[in-house]
XYZ file of N, CA, C and O in Angstrom:
752
model
N 40.718 89.204 124.453
C 39.857 89.381 125.575
C 38.373 89.019 125.137
O 37.963 89.658 124.196
N 37.802 88.145 126.061
C 36.316 87.890 125.731
C 35.521 88.956 126.451
O 35.744 89.245 127.709
N 34.474 89.481 125.802
C 33.633 90.516 126.328
C 32.418 89.953 126.961
O 31.834 89.018 126.493
N 31.923 90.643 128.041
C 30.763 90.249 128.801
C 29.565 90.710 127.908
O 29.430 91.751 127.415
N 28.638 89.642 127.670
C 27.575 89.858 126.790
C 26.641 91.080 127.298
O 26.052 91.832 126.524
N 26.580 91.207 128.581
C 25.744 92.269 129.182
C 26.346 93.616 128.945
O 25.691 94.637 128.628
N 27.646 93.696 128.947
C 28.456 94.958 128.668
C 28.198 95.260 127.158
O 27.998 96.440 126.859
N 28.244 94.237 126.334
C 28.018 94.458 124.858
C 26.576 95.028 124.600
O 26.354 96.025 123.900
N 25.608 94.467 125.311
C 24.169 94.916 125.218
C 24.129 96.267 125.660
O 23.559 97.112 124.924
N 24.652 96.742 126.804
C 24.530 98.051 127.216
C 25.280 99.016 126.381
O 24.751 100.178 126.190
N 26.280 98.653 125.720
C 27.047 99.439 124.691
C 26.242 99.789 123.535
O 26.142 100.883 123.088
N 25.437 98.768 123.025
C 24.720 98.938 121.878
C 23.312 99.539 122.152
O 22.850 100.415 121.402
N 22.696 99.248 123.355
C 21.372 99.830 123.660
C 21.280 100.719 124.809
O 20.097 101.189 125.103
N 22.404 101.047 125.365
C 22.234 102.005 126.506
C 21.988 101.248 127.848
O 21.643 99.960 127.852
N 22.119 101.887 128.980
C 21.871 101.312 130.215
C 20.457 100.961 130.598
O 20.324 100.326 131.595
N 19.574 101.391 129.704
C 18.171 101.036 129.990
C 17.699 99.597 129.786
O 16.636 99.220 129.956
N 18.584 99.061 128.985
C 18.343 97.557 128.678
C 18.406 96.806 129.940
O 18.047 97.324 131.100
N 18.702 95.568 129.978
C 18.720 94.753 131.146
C 19.975 95.168 131.966
O 20.968 95.639 131.416
N 19.937 94.749 133.201
C 21.247 94.988 133.964
C 21.524 93.569 134.525
O 20.715 92.730 134.910
N 22.834 93.261 134.446
C 23.310 92.055 135.011
C 23.186 91.998 136.522
O 23.517 92.990 137.143
N 22.625 90.958 137.001
C 22.483 90.807 138.497
C 23.883 90.338 138.935
O 24.498 89.456 138.225
N 24.263 90.705 140.043
C 25.508 90.133 140.675
C 25.419 88.619 140.893
O 24.220 88.188 141.215
N 26.425 87.966 140.693
C 26.319 86.488 140.911
C 25.970 86.201 142.459
O 26.374 86.833 143.264
N 25.055 85.215 142.567
C 24.654 84.731 143.899
C 25.642 83.837 144.457
O 25.885 82.859 143.839
N 26.269 84.137 145.568
C 27.166 83.261 146.132
C 26.486 82.169 146.935
O 25.310 82.411 147.329
N 27.143 81.031 147.216
C 26.451 80.038 147.993
C 26.048 80.560 149.354
O 25.047 80.114 149.935
N 26.743 81.511 149.910
C 26.476 81.976 151.247
C 25.127 82.904 151.214
O 24.525 82.954 152.372
N 24.725 83.237 150.047
C 23.535 84.142 149.998
C 22.280 83.245 149.813
O 21.142 83.679 149.956
N 22.455 81.963 149.480
C 21.313 81.128 149.325
C 20.696 80.742 150.584
O 21.373 80.395 151.563
N 19.231 80.734 150.598
C 18.585 80.184 151.939
C 18.874 78.761 152.121
O 18.944 77.962 151.152
N 18.891 78.305 153.449
C 19.274 76.919 153.639
C 18.136 76.267 154.562
O 18.282 75.201 154.963
N 17.248 77.093 154.974
C 16.240 76.594 155.998
C 15.279 75.594 155.343
O 15.071 75.671 153.972
N 14.858 74.625 156.029
C 13.915 73.602 155.573
C 12.660 74.277 155.007
O 12.053 75.230 155.685
N 12.092 73.830 153.901
C 10.751 74.292 153.404
C 9.638 73.872 154.276
O 8.727 74.587 154.305
N 9.798 72.714 155.003
C 8.570 72.158 155.794
C 8.837 72.393 157.139
O 9.832 72.071 157.710
N 7.852 72.932 157.886
C 7.892 73.146 159.246
C 7.938 71.820 160.000
O 7.485 70.809 159.533
N 8.430 71.943 161.187
C 8.383 70.741 162.118
C 7.008 70.164 162.357
O 6.967 68.937 162.503
N 5.918 70.934 162.418
C 4.630 70.391 162.535
C 3.866 70.052 161.212
O 2.736 69.810 161.262
N 4.644 70.072 160.146
C 4.066 69.704 158.739
C 3.791 68.205 158.822
O 4.451 67.477 159.457
N 2.906 67.883 157.875
C 2.710 66.344 157.732
C 3.780 65.744 156.947
O 3.837 64.590 156.724
N 4.638 66.547 156.249
C 5.813 66.050 155.638
C 6.923 65.851 156.647
O 7.263 66.798 157.398
N 7.644 64.722 156.598
C 8.810 64.494 157.531
C 10.020 65.035 157.023
O 10.432 64.629 155.868
N 10.648 65.991 157.697
C 12.004 66.392 157.262
C 13.006 65.315 157.549
O 13.336 64.939 158.780
N 13.653 64.676 156.599
C 14.476 63.509 156.718
C 15.974 64.117 156.806
O 16.264 65.133 156.114
N 16.790 63.484 157.635
C 18.075 63.852 157.770
C 19.001 62.521 157.837
O 18.427 61.472 157.871
N 20.255 62.673 158.000
C 21.211 61.549 157.978
C 20.806 60.608 159.040
O 20.888 59.308 158.734
N 20.396 61.076 160.151
C 20.111 60.103 161.314
C 18.672 59.619 161.156
O 18.411 58.618 161.946
N 17.888 60.046 160.241
C 16.459 59.637 160.098
C 16.130 59.544 158.599
O 15.336 60.224 158.091
N 16.877 58.578 157.971
C 16.573 58.403 156.537
C 16.287 56.886 156.351
O 17.074 56.035 156.937
N 15.258 56.514 155.686
C 14.887 55.076 155.504
C 15.960 54.251 154.920
O 16.431 54.611 153.692
N 16.402 53.163 155.514
C 17.353 52.268 154.983
C 16.723 50.931 154.563
O 15.449 50.859 154.395
N 17.462 49.913 154.524
C 17.036 48.581 154.119
C 16.107 48.038 155.192
O 15.400 47.079 154.897
N 16.148 48.478 156.440
C 15.286 47.997 157.442
C 14.019 48.791 157.666
O 13.302 48.502 158.578
N 13.794 49.661 156.759
C 12.584 50.536 156.881
C 11.374 49.651 156.781
O 11.223 48.890 155.941
N 10.454 49.935 157.725
C 9.155 49.168 157.736
C 8.072 49.892 156.889
O 6.947 49.292 156.722
N 8.335 50.933 156.361
C 7.336 51.735 155.579
C 7.827 51.969 154.147
O 9.081 52.037 154.007
N 6.969 52.281 153.267
C 7.272 52.713 151.910
C 7.316 54.261 151.992
O 6.421 54.861 152.655
N 8.332 54.897 151.535
C 8.482 56.345 151.619
C 8.487 56.914 150.162
O 9.121 56.432 149.333
N 7.881 58.153 150.009
C 8.096 58.881 148.772
C 8.720 60.097 149.290
O 8.326 60.820 150.283
N 9.873 60.460 148.631
C 10.733 61.611 149.204
C 11.006 62.582 148.054
O 11.297 62.242 146.928
N 10.947 63.864 148.536
C 11.343 64.855 147.657
C 12.754 65.335 148.089
O 12.868 65.605 149.216
N 13.774 65.313 147.184
C 15.032 65.914 147.427
C 14.869 67.348 146.916
O 14.772 67.577 145.691
N 15.198 68.407 147.800
C 15.105 69.712 147.291
C 16.147 70.644 147.766
O 17.014 70.270 148.558
N 16.221 71.792 147.268
C 16.994 72.955 147.669
C 16.138 74.041 148.049
O 15.177 74.367 147.222
N 16.149 74.728 149.164
C 15.240 75.705 149.535
C 15.180 76.930 148.674
O 14.236 77.716 148.658
N 16.318 77.202 147.852
C 16.313 78.410 147.065
C 15.656 77.986 145.628
O 15.527 78.868 144.696
N 15.369 76.839 145.361
C 14.800 76.317 144.056
C 13.358 76.659 143.963
O 12.603 76.368 144.693
N 13.067 77.474 142.881
C 11.686 77.950 142.646
C 10.740 76.841 142.381
O 9.488 76.823 142.897
N 11.186 75.755 141.647
C 10.280 74.678 141.402
C 9.941 73.862 142.704
O 8.832 73.314 142.828
N 10.895 73.788 143.462
C 10.694 73.103 144.816
C 9.672 73.910 145.705
O 8.819 73.255 146.201
N 9.721 75.148 145.644
C 8.837 75.958 146.400
C 7.348 75.943 145.837
O 6.509 75.811 146.619
N 7.330 75.706 144.421
C 5.976 75.623 143.876
C 5.405 74.206 144.280
O 4.327 74.098 144.289
N 6.288 73.236 144.331
C 5.860 71.910 144.740
C 5.401 71.754 146.146
O 4.586 70.839 146.545
N 5.782 72.652 146.989
C 5.593 72.552 148.432
C 4.059 72.223 148.798
O 3.800 71.290 149.548
N 3.190 72.998 148.388
C 1.757 72.830 148.796
C 1.252 71.503 148.210
O 0.359 70.737 148.961
N 1.738 70.985 147.064
C 1.238 69.707 146.584
C 1.870 68.597 147.398
O 1.155 67.664 147.858
N 3.111 68.866 147.854
C 3.731 67.754 148.723
C 3.175 67.714 149.986
O 2.920 66.523 150.559
N 2.719 68.838 150.671
C 1.998 68.722 151.857
C 0.611 68.043 151.722
O 0.264 67.285 152.678
N -0.037 68.381 150.706
C -1.341 67.777 150.546
C -1.221 66.292 150.247
O -2.068 65.463 150.656
N -0.117 65.839 149.516
C 0.123 64.413 149.244
C 0.272 63.706 150.563
O -0.168 62.600 150.767
N 1.115 64.335 151.528
C 1.359 63.735 152.752
C 0.048 63.461 153.507
O -0.120 62.366 154.213
N -0.832 64.322 153.449
C -2.195 64.205 154.175
C -3.000 63.095 153.522
O -3.558 62.330 154.292
N -3.020 63.079 152.230
C -3.778 62.083 151.540
C -3.220 60.722 151.620
O -4.006 59.707 151.561
N -1.984 60.519 151.780
C -1.259 59.191 151.886
C -1.050 58.797 153.205
O -0.562 57.576 153.485
N -1.433 59.612 154.246
C -1.285 59.184 155.649
C -1.928 57.794 155.972
O -3.065 57.535 155.643
N -1.111 56.896 156.530
C -1.544 55.665 156.792
C -1.243 54.603 155.806
O -1.302 53.387 156.015
N -0.828 55.156 154.678
C -0.462 54.173 153.536
C 1.138 54.288 153.263
O 1.755 53.259 153.215
N 1.515 55.471 153.053
C 2.862 55.831 152.633
C 3.397 56.927 153.394
O 2.697 57.929 153.542
N 4.524 56.876 153.912
C 5.238 57.967 154.547
C 5.779 59.049 153.468
O 6.249 58.570 152.450
N 5.655 60.228 153.661
C 5.984 61.369 152.781
C 7.124 62.116 153.505
O 6.788 62.654 154.619
N 8.313 62.215 152.880
C 9.409 62.957 153.417
C 10.009 63.912 152.452
O 9.729 63.916 151.236
N 10.876 64.673 152.986
C 11.667 65.638 152.123
C 13.075 65.773 152.725
O 13.382 65.681 153.948
N 14.108 65.938 151.788
C 15.494 66.034 152.129
C 15.965 67.351 151.607
O 15.890 67.681 150.417
N 16.417 68.269 152.502
C 17.030 69.460 152.218
C 18.407 69.215 151.779
O 19.365 69.057 152.632
N 18.701 69.247 150.556
C 20.026 68.973 150.105
C 21.102 70.024 150.368
O 22.305 69.764 150.195
N 20.752 71.262 150.668
C 21.620 72.220 151.184
C 22.288 71.876 152.460
O 23.345 72.233 152.822
N 21.525 71.076 153.291
C 21.939 70.661 154.690
C 22.368 69.262 154.670
O 23.422 68.895 155.167
N 21.649 68.354 154.026
C 21.937 66.954 153.956
C 22.695 66.512 152.668
O 22.146 65.639 151.883
N 23.875 67.030 152.405
C 24.621 66.835 151.254
C 25.125 65.414 151.095
O 25.090 64.870 149.981
N 25.271 64.698 152.254
C 25.670 63.370 152.168
C 24.639 62.449 151.695
O 24.900 61.634 150.797
N 23.494 62.671 152.135
C 22.237 61.793 151.625
C 22.122 62.060 150.131
O 21.908 61.156 149.358
N 22.038 63.252 149.833
C 21.756 63.705 148.339
C 22.891 63.089 147.426
O 22.564 62.708 146.329
N 24.153 63.159 147.944
C 25.263 62.615 147.193
C 24.963 61.076 147.009
O 25.230 60.489 145.884
N 24.669 60.433 148.061
C 24.525 58.936 148.030
C 23.325 58.530 147.118
O 23.361 57.479 146.373
N 22.364 59.354 147.056
C 21.100 59.160 146.282
C 21.365 59.665 144.788
O 20.561 59.478 143.921
N 22.543 60.174 144.441
C 22.838 60.695 143.080
C 21.933 61.913 142.741
O 21.644 61.926 141.485
N 21.597 62.833 143.466
C 20.757 63.813 143.230
C 21.516 65.022 142.403
O 22.586 65.392 142.959
N 21.129 65.238 141.210
C 21.797 66.239 140.446
C 20.922 67.426 140.000
O 21.282 68.423 139.489
N 19.638 67.340 140.356
C 18.659 68.468 140.056
C 17.472 68.497 141.048
O 17.339 67.517 141.796
N 16.852 69.621 141.075
C 15.792 69.736 142.029
C 14.612 70.271 141.396
O 14.606 70.999 140.442
N 13.507 69.902 141.929
C 13.348 68.778 142.894
C 13.464 67.398 142.158
O 13.152 67.289 141.077
N 13.941 66.498 142.953
C 14.011 65.008 142.488
C 13.054 64.259 143.439
O 13.155 64.406 144.684
N 12.290 63.370 142.896
C 11.346 62.637 143.562
C 11.691 61.187 143.550
O 11.820 60.673 142.335
N 11.693 60.450 144.619
C 12.026 59.061 144.611
C 11.130 58.309 145.606
O 10.652 58.919 146.635
N 10.773 57.051 145.283
C 10.161 56.230 146.300
C 11.266 55.314 146.862
O 12.211 54.970 146.215
N 11.204 55.016 148.171
C 12.145 54.228 148.814
C 11.487 53.120 149.585
O 10.605 53.338 150.429
N 11.648 51.920 149.111
C 11.105 50.719 149.726
C 12.163 49.625 149.950
O 12.873 49.319 148.897
N 12.346 48.990 151.125
C 13.265 48.020 151.354
C 14.708 48.434 150.921
O 15.553 47.628 150.367
N 15.018 49.639 151.137
C 16.374 50.251 150.844
C 16.724 50.473 149.363
O 17.615 50.811 148.884
N 15.510 50.284 148.460
C 15.743 50.556 147.140
C 15.069 51.774 146.689
O 13.863 51.990 146.989
N 15.815 52.708 145.989
C 15.216 53.916 145.564
C 14.790 53.820 144.040
O 15.559 53.243 143.146
N 13.578 54.290 143.730
C 13.082 54.352 142.300
C 12.718 55.720 142.086
O 11.934 56.414 142.698
N 13.276 56.438 140.991
C 12.904 57.848 140.693
C 11.540 57.910 140.022
O 11.066 56.897 139.426
N 11.013 59.093 140.248
C 9.754 59.411 139.665
C 10.011 60.336 138.517
O 10.691 61.369 138.747
N 9.449 60.018 137.375
C 9.620 60.836 136.142
C 8.382 61.537 135.671
O 8.341 62.096 134.487
N 7.201 61.346 136.301
C 5.956 61.861 135.720
C 5.651 63.233 136.128
O 6.494 64.021 136.553
N 4.364 63.599 135.882
C 3.905 64.928 136.208
C 3.864 65.176 137.678
O 3.826 64.191 138.470
N 3.917 66.425 138.062
C 4.057 66.821 139.524
C 2.721 67.348 140.033
O 2.827 68.168 140.964
N 1.699 66.839 139.472
C 0.415 67.241 140.087
C -0.012 66.144 141.142
O 0.425 65.013 141.115
N -0.875 66.573 141.966
C -1.260 65.755 143.200
C -1.829 64.326 142.697
O -1.385 63.347 143.235
N -2.729 64.289 141.623
C -3.349 63.095 141.208
C -2.145 62.032 140.638
O -2.257 60.910 141.142
N -1.398 62.624 139.803
C -0.266 61.713 139.255
C 0.683 61.198 140.383
O 1.063 60.049 140.454
N 1.117 62.058 141.280
C 2.043 61.690 142.393
C 1.337 60.649 143.294
O 1.987 59.711 143.649
N 0.117 60.879 143.556
C -0.683 59.985 144.484
C -0.836 58.615 143.905
O -0.574 57.589 144.535
N -1.180 58.638 142.618
C -1.333 57.267 141.877
C -0.135 56.571 141.846
O -0.014 55.327 142.064
N 1.038 57.246 141.466
C 2.263 56.529 141.328
C 2.725 55.993 142.710
O 3.193 54.947 142.778
N 2.543 56.867 143.779
C 2.987 56.370 145.075
C 2.220 55.123 145.511
O 2.814 54.175 146.044
N 0.857 55.126 145.343
C 0.049 53.940 145.686
C 0.418 52.731 144.907
O 0.401 51.656 145.509
N 0.846 52.831 143.659
C 1.343 51.781 142.823
C 2.554 51.098 143.422
O 2.830 49.980 143.136
N 3.313 51.900 144.289
C 4.528 51.365 144.801
C 4.386 50.412 146.101
O 5.294 49.823 146.576
N 3.048 50.276 146.634
C 2.912 49.612 147.806
C 3.031 48.104 147.579
O 2.496 47.690 146.502
N 3.648 47.409 148.386
C 3.798 46.022 148.192
C 2.635 45.188 148.708
O 2.459 44.927 149.810
N 1.701 44.959 147.660
C 0.490 44.476 148.093
C 0.214 43.068 147.462
O 0.507 42.917 146.180
N -0.095 42.135 148.123
C -0.600 40.877 147.503
C -2.148 40.804 147.749
O -2.652 40.870 148.824
N -2.879 40.688 146.663
C -4.358 40.722 146.647
C -4.885 39.316 146.444
O -4.464 38.612 145.466
N -5.750 38.970 147.195
C -6.473 37.732 147.064
C -8.011 38.043 146.761
O -8.641 38.796 147.584
N -8.517 37.769 145.597
C -9.844 38.098 145.250
C -10.815 37.006 145.829
O -10.752 35.857 145.378
N -11.567 37.440 146.818
C -12.396 36.417 147.531
C -13.916 36.799 147.110
O -14.396 37.819 147.523
N -14.473 35.814 146.470
C -15.860 36.072 145.964
C -16.962 35.186 146.672
O -18.089 35.597 146.643
N -16.462 34.239 147.469
C -17.415 33.430 148.104
C -17.003 33.351 149.692
O -15.846 33.518 149.980
N -18.083 33.131 150.505
C -17.783 33.143 152.006
C -16.696 32.128 152.309
O -15.862 32.297 153.247
N -16.792 30.981 151.807
C -15.696 29.906 152.036
C -14.287 30.256 151.641
O -13.383 29.936 152.298
N -14.244 31.079 150.709
C -12.894 31.777 150.281
C -12.309 32.540 151.320
O -11.113 32.550 151.590
N -13.214 33.422 151.924
C -12.835 34.283 153.000
C -12.346 33.443 154.236
O -11.357 33.701 154.788
N -13.076 32.403 154.570
C -12.767 31.527 155.640
C -11.358 30.984 155.437
O -10.510 30.904 156.305
N -11.118 30.446 154.293
C -9.789 29.771 153.957
C -8.694 30.763 154.001
O -7.695 30.438 154.575
N -8.941 32.075 153.513
C -7.955 33.144 153.582
C -7.630 33.451 155.019
O -6.445 33.566 155.348
N -8.610 33.604 155.735
C -8.374 34.034 157.264
C -7.714 32.891 158.034
O -6.884 33.251 158.933
N -7.996 31.643 157.715
C -7.273 30.533 158.400
C -5.999 30.181 157.904
O -5.106 29.663 158.518
N -5.669 30.501 156.641
C -4.443 30.081 156.075
C -3.449 31.278 155.681
O -2.548 31.601 156.469
N -3.740 31.852 154.635
C -2.834 32.968 153.984
C -2.644 34.037 154.936
O -1.620 34.600 155.106
N -3.709 34.452 155.778
C -3.588 35.664 156.517
C -2.693 35.405 157.745
O -1.969 36.327 158.150
N -2.655 34.272 158.239
C -1.843 33.980 159.427
C -0.475 33.368 159.062
O 0.464 33.197 159.960
N -0.279 33.069 157.828
C 1.064 32.514 157.271
C 2.009 33.606 157.135
O 1.780 34.489 156.417
N 3.181 33.562 157.924
C 4.110 34.762 157.848
C 4.794 34.883 156.559
O 5.295 35.984 156.175
N 4.641 33.945 155.771
C 5.242 34.012 154.359
C 4.363 35.049 153.580
O 4.806 35.869 152.751
N 3.070 35.021 153.780
C 2.218 35.949 153.048
C 1.804 37.300 153.782
O 1.791 38.300 153.225
N 1.811 37.169 155.200
C 1.478 38.225 155.941
C 2.794 38.711 156.734
O 2.904 38.477 157.956
N 3.782 39.353 156.066
C 4.993 39.648 156.521
C 5.032 40.542 157.747
O 5.825 40.442 158.554
N 4.073 41.492 157.723
C 3.948 42.392 158.772
C 3.074 41.956 159.912
O 2.868 42.687 160.906
N 2.534 40.675 159.770
C 1.720 40.115 160.836
C 0.226 40.808 160.734
O -0.461 40.748 161.722
N -0.092 41.354 159.661
C -1.420 42.074 159.440
C -1.942 41.565 158.165
O -1.292 41.503 157.135
N -3.268 41.527 158.191
C -4.083 41.242 156.835
C -5.130 42.284 156.889
O -5.713 42.667 157.965
N -5.466 42.782 155.762
C -6.516 43.695 155.686
C -7.598 43.012 154.674
O -7.178 42.616 153.619
N -8.821 43.158 154.999
C -9.878 42.709 154.244
C -10.697 43.907 153.763
O -11.138 44.694 154.589
N -10.763 44.034 152.480
C -11.495 45.193 151.852
C -12.727 44.611 151.157
O -12.548 43.843 150.273
N -13.910 45.214 151.651
C -15.148 44.768 150.982
C -15.531 45.951 150.144
O -15.548 47.125 150.488
N -16.061 45.677 148.905
C -16.479 46.621 148.050
C -17.565 46.105 147.067
O -17.558 44.978 146.696
N -18.539 47.031 146.731
C -19.465 46.653 145.701
C -19.137 47.151 144.426
O -19.808 47.017 143.423
N -17.927 47.626 144.243
C -17.367 48.139 142.908
C -16.805 46.943 142.056
O -16.273 45.999 142.598
N -16.968 47.102 140.769
C -16.441 46.027 139.897
C -14.991 46.273 139.545
O -14.259 45.353 139.233
N -14.557 47.514 139.646
C -13.187 47.962 139.333
C -12.326 47.942 140.563
O -12.817 48.491 141.648
N -11.097 47.408 140.519
C -10.193 47.319 141.571
C -9.607 48.713 141.771
O -9.062 49.228 140.805
N -9.593 49.335 143.017
C -8.958 50.566 143.292
C -7.371 50.532 142.934
O -6.850 49.512 143.107
N -6.875 51.692 142.617
C -5.401 51.806 142.134
C -4.516 51.305 143.397
O -3.619 50.677 143.125
N -4.990 51.524 144.679
C -4.117 51.168 145.697
C -4.061 49.665 145.981
O -3.280 49.232 146.751
N -4.961 48.963 145.254
C -4.864 47.445 145.428
C -4.298 46.795 144.196
O -4.269 45.559 144.223
N -3.892 47.494 143.184
C -3.382 46.826 142.065
C -1.904 46.702 142.146
O -1.229 47.346 142.758
C-alpha cells in the first residue's frame, strides 16, 4: 500500500503542519469569461473566431478563468487592446467554454498567446509585459514600406503602387511623414 505523503507528514510532525486541500473538481472551477462584454478585448467564440478570410491581424490569449497567471495577465491584455486599437485586434478565448477552438489550436497550457493572420497561427514565446507584447504584435503586421525621400517619388507612389491592387490589397495606402531618422517598429 502506498502512503499519502501528507498523511506521512502529519504522522511525523503532527496536525499543525500543512493540511492537504481537497482536490478541486472540474465542477468547482470558475468558467466565466475574464473580460467583460464592454472590454476593449473581444471575447472570441466558435462562431466569432478569425479564419482564413479574416481581414485583420489578431493577437489572441487562450486562457482558463481559474488560472492565476491568466488573471495576472488580464490588465496587461486590456491595456494592449487599447494601445493596438486601429492596428491589431486583441481577443481572448475562454478554453473552459470554447474547448473546440482550444483543441484545434493545440492549447495545452495557460495562458497561451498567438497571433492569427490569414488563418495562420504563430505562438508567442516572449515576455508577458506590455512593451514586449506590443512590439511583437506590431512586428506581425503585413506592411510593405516604400521609402520616399523626394516629392517625385511620392507622386510616383500615389499614381502607381498605391492604386495597384497587387500592392494595396485592402484598397488603402497610408503615407506616414516623419522627421525621425529611425523607422518606427510598426513600419518594420
